[in-house]
Coordinates of N, CA and C and ligand atoms in Angstrom, one line a residue:
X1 N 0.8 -1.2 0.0 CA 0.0 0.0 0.0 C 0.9 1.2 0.0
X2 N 0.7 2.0 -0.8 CA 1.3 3.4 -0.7 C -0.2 4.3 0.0
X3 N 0.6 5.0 1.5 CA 0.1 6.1 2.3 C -0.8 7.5 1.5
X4 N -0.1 7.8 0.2 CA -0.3 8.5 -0.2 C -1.3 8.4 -1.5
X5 N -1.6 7.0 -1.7 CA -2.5 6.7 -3.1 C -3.9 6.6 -2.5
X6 N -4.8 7.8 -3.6 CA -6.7 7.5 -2.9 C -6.7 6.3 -3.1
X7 N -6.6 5.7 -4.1 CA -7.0 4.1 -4.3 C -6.6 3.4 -3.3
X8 N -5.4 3.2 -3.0 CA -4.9 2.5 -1.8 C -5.6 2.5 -1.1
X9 N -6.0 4.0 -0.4 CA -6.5 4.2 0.8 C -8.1 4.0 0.7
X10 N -8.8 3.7 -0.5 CA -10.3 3.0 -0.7 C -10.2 1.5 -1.0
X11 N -8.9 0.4 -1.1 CA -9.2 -0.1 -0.7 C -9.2 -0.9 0.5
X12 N -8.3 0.5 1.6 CA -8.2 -0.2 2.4 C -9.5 0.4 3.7
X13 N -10.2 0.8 2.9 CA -11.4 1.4 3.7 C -11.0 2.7 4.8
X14 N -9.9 3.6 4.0 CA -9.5 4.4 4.8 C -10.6 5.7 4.1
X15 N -10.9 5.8 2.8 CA -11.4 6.8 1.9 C -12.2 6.4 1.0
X16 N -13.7 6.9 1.3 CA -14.9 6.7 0.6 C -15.2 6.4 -0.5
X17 N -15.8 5.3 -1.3 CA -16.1 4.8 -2.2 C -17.7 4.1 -2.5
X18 N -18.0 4.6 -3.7 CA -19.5 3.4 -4.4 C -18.3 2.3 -4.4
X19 N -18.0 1.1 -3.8 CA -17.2 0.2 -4.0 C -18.8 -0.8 -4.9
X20 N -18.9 -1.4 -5.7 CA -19.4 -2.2 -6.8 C -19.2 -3.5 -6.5
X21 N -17.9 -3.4 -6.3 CA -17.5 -5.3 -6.8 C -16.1 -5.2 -6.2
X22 N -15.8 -6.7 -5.6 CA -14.5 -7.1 -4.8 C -14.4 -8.6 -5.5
X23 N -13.1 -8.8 -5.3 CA -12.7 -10.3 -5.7 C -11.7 -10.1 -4.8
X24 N -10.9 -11.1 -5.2 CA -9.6 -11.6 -3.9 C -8.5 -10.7 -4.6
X25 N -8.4 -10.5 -5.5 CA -7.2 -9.0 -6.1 C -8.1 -8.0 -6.7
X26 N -8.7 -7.9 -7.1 CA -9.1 -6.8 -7.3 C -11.1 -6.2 -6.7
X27 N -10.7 -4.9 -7.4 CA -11.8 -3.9 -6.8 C -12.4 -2.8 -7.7
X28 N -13.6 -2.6 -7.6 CA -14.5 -2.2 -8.8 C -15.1 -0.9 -8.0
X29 N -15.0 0.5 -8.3 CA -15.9 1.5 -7.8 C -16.4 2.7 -8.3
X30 N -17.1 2.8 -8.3 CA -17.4 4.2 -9.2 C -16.5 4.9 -9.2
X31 N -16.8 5.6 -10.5 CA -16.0 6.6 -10.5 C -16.7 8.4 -9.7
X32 N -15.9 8.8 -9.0 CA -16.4 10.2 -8.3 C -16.6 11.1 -9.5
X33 N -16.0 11.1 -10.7 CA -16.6 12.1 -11.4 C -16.6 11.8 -13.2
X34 N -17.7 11.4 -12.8 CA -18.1 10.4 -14.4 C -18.2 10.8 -15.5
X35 N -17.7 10.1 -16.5 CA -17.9 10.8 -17.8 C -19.1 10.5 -18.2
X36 N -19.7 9.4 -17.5 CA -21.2 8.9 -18.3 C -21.7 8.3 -17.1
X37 N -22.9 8.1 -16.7 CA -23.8 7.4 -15.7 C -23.1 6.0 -15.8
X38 N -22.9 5.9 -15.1 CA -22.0 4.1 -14.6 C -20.6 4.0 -14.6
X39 N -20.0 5.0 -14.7 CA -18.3 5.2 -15.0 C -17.8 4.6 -13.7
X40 N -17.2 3.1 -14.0 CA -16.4 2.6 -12.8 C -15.1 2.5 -13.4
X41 N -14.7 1.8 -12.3 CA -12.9 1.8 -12.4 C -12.8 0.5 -11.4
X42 N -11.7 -0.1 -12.3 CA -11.4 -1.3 -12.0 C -9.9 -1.4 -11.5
X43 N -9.7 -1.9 -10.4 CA -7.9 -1.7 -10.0 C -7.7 -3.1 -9.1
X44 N -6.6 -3.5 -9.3 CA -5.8 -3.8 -8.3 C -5.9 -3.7 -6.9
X45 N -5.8 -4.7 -6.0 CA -5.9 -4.2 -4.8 C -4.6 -3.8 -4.4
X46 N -3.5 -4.3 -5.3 CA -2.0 -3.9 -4.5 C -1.5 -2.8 -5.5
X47 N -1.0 -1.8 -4.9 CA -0.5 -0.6 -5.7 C 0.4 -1.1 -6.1
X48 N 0.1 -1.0 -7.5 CA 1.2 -1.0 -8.8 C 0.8 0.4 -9.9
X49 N 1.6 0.6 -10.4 CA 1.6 2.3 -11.2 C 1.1 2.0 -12.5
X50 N 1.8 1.2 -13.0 CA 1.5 1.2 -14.3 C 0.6 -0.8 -15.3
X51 N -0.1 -1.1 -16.4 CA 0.2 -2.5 -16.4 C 1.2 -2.9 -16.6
X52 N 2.3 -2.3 -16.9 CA 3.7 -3.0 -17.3 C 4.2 -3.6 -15.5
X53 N 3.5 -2.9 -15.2 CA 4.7 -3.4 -13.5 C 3.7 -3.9 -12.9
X54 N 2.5 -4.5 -13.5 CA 1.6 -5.0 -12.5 C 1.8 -7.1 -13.3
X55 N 2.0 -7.8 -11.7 CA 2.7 -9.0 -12.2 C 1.4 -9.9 -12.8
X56 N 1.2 -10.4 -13.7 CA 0.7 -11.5 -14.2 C -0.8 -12.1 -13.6
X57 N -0.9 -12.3 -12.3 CA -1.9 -12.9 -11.6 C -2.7 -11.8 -11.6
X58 N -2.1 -10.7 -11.2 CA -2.7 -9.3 -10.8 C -3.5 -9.4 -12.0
X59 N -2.7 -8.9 -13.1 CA -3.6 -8.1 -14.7 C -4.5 -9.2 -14.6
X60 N -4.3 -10.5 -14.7 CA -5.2 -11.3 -14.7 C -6.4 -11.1 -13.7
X61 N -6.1 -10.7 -12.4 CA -7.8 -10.6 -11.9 C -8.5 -9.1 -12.2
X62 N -7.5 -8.1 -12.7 CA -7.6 -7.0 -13.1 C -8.9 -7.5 -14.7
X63 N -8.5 -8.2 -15.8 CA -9.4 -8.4 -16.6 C -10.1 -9.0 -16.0
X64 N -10.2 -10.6 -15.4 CA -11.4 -11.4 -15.2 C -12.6 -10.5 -14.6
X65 N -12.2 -9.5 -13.7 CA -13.7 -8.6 -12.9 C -14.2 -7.8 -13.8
X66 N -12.9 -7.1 -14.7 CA -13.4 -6.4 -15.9 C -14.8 -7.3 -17.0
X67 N -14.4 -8.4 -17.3 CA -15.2 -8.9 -17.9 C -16.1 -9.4 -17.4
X68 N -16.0 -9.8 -16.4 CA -17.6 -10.2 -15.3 C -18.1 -8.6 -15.0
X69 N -17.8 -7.3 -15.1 CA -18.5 -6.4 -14.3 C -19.0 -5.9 -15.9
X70 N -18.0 -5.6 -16.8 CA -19.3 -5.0 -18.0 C -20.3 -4.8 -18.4
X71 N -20.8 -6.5 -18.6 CA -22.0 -6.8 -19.1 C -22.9 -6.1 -18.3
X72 N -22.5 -6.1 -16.7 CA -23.4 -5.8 -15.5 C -23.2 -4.5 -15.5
X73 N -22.4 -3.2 -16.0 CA -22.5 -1.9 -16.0 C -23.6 -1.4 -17.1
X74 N -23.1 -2.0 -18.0 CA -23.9 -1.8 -18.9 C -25.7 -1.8 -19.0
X75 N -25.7 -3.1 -18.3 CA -27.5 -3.3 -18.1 C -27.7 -2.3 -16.7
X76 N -27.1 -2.5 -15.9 CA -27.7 -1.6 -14.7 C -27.9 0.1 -15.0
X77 N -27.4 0.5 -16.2 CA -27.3 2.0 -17.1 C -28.2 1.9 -18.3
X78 N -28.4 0.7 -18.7 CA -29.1 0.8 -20.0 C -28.3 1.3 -21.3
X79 N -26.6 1.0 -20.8 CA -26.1 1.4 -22.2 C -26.2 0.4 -23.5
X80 N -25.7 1.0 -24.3 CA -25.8 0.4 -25.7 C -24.3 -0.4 -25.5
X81 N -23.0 0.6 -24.9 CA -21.8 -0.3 -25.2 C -21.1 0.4 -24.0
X82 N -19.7 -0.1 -23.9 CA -19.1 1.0 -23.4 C -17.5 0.7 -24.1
X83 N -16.8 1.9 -23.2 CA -15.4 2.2 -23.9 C -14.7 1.3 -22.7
X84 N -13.5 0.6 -22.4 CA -13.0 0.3 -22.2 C -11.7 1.0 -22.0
X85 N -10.8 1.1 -21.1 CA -9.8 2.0 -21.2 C -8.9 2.3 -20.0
X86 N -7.4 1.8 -20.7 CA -6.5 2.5 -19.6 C -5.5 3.7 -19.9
X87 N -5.3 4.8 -19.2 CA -4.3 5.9 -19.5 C -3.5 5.4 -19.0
X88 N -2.7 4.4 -19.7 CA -1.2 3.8 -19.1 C 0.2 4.8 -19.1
X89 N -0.2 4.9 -17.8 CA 1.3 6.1 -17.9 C 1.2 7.7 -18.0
X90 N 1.9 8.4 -17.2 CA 1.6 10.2 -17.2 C 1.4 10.6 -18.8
X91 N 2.2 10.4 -19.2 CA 2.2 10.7 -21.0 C 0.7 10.2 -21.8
X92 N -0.4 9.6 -21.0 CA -1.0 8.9 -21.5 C -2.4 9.7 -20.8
X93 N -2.2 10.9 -20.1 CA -3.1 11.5 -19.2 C -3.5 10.7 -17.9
X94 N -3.0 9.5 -17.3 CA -3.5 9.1 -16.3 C -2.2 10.0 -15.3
X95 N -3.4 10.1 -14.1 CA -3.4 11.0 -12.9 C -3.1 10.6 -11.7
X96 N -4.4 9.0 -11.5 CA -4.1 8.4 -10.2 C -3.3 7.4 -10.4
X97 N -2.1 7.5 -10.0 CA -1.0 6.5 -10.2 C -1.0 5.3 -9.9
X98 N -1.8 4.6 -9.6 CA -2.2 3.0 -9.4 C -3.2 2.4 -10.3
X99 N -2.5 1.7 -10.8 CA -3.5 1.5 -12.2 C -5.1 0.9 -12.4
X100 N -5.4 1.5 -13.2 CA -7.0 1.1 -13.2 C -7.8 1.2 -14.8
X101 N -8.7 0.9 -14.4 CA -9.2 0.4 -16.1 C -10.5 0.7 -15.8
X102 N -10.8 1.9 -17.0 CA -12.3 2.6 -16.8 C -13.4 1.6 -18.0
X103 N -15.0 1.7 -16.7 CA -15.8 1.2 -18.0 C -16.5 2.4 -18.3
X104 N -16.8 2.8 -19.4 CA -17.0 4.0 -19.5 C -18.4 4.0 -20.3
X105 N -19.6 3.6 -19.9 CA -21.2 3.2 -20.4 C -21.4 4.4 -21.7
X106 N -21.8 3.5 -23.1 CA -21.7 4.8 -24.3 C -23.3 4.6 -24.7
X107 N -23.7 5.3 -25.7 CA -24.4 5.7 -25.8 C -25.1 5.6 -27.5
X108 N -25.9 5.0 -28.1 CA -25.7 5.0 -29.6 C -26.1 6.7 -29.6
X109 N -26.5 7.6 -28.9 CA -27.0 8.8 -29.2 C -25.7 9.6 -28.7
X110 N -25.0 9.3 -27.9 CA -23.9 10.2 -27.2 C -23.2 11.1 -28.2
X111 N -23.2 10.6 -29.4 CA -22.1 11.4 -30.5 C -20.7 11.8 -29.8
X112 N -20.3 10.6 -29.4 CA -18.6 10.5 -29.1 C -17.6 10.3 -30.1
X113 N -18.1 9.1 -30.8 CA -17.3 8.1 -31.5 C -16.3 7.4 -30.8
X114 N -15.1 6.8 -31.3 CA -14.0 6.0 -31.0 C -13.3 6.5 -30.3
X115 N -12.3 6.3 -29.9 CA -11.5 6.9 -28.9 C -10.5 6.7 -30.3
X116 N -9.8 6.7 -31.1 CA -9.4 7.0 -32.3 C -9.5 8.5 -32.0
X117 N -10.5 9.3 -31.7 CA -10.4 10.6 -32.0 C -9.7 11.4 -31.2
X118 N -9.3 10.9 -30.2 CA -8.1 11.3 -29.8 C -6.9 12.1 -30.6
X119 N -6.7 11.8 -31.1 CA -5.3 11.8 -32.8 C -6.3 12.9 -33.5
X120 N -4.9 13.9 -33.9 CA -6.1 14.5 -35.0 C -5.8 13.6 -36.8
X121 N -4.5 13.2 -36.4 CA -4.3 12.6 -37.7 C -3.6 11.2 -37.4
X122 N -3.1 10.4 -38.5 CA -2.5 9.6 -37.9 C -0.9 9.9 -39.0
X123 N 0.6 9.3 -38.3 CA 1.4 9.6 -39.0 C 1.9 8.7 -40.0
X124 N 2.8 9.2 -41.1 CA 2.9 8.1 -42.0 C 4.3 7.6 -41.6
X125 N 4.1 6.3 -41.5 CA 4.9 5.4 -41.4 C 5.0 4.3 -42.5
X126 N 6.6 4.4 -43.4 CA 6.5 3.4 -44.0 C 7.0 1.7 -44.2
X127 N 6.6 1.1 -45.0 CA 6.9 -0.3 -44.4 C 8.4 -0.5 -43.8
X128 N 8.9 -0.1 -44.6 CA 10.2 -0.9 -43.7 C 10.5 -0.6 -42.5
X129 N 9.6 0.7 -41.9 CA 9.9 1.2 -40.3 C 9.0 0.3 -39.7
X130 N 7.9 0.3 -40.1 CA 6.7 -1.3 -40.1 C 6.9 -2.2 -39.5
X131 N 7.9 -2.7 -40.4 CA 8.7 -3.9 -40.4 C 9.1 -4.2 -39.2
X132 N 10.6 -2.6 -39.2 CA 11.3 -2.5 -38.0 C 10.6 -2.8 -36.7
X133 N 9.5 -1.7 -36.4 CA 8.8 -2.2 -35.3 C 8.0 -3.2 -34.8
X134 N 7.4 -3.9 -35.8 CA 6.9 -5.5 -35.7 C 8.3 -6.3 -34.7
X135 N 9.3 -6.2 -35.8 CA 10.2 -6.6 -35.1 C 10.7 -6.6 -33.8
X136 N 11.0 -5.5 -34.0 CA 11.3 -4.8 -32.3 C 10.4 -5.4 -31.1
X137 N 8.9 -5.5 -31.4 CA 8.0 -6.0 -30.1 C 8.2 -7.4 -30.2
X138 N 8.0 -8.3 -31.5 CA 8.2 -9.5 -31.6 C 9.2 -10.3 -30.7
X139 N 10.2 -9.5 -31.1 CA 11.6 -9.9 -30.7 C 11.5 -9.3 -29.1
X140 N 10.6 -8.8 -28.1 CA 10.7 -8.5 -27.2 C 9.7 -9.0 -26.0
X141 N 8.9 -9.9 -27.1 CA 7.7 -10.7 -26.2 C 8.0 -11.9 -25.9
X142 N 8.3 -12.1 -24.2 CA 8.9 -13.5 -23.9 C 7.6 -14.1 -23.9
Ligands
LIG1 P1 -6.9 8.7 -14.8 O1 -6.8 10.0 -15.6 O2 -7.0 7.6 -15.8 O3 -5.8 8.6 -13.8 O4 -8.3 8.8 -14.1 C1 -8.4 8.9 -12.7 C2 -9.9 8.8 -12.5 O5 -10.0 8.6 -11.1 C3 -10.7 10.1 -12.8 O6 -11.7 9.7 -13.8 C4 -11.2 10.6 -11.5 O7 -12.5 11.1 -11.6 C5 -11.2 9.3 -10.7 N1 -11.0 9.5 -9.2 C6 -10.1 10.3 -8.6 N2 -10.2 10.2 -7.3 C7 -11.3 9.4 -7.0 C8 -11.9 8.9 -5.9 N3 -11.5 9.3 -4.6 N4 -13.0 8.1 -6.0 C9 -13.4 7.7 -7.2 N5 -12.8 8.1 -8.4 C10 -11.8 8.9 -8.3
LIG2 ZN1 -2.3 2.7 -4.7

């Protein structure tokens, strides 16, 4: 536990939460300031920062609640779908440094679109840099 993380300290029932959903690693709670009616957040119960440094078992109960709580955000809001979503990393706009995975209930009327729109363009890359980086992850996935 880090002293200083709100998540930490919600799940250690030090700081207020809609807590939703618990498993034996992870924890499901609304989010305090929603982008859409049902905006939870899904974390870890042990402070890890980023998914790169969160070990294996973790990310794993990190998705299994993700995918058992969806279906169930979604009907309890009456959405059509939702966004799924982690800001991995400060460069990525996430804030609270203990990682977590937003469900974010959409709307066929919302006029959002994709999270694609993020980007105003996309850049051109050509094949052989392609290549290169295929490579590069390839060659880096044990
Ligand atoms: P991110 O930018 O991905 O780090 O998002 C952090 C999210 O945590 C934001 O959507 C905040 O509204 C949410 N948040 C921050 N503090 C709390 C809190 N105490 N309880 C619930 N949600 C929170
Ligand atoms: Zn934490």
């Amino acid at each position: 536990m880090s002293g200083s993380c709100i998540f930490c300290r919600i799940v250690a029932g030090d700081a207020p939460a809609r807590v939703v959903a618990e498993t034996e690693d992870a924890v499901a709670f609304l989010d305090a300031n929603p982008l859409s009616p049902g905006h939870t957040l899904v974390i870890p119960r042990d402070h890890h920062e980023t998914l790169g440094d969160l070990p294996a078992d973790e990310g794993q109960a990190v998705f299994s609640l993700l995918h058992r709580l969806v279906p169930v955000v979604e009907r309890a809001v009456d959405a059509d779908a939702t966004t799924v979503a982690f800001n991995n990393g400060r460069a990525a706009g996430q804030e609270v440094h203990h990682v977590h995975g937003h469900v974010v209930p959409r709307f066929e009327d919302d006029g959002l679109g994709p999270i694609h729109g993020l980007f105003d363009s996309r850049p051109r890359i050509d094949r052989t840099e392609m290549d290169e980086i295929g490579e590069r992850i390839a060659s880096g996935f044990e």
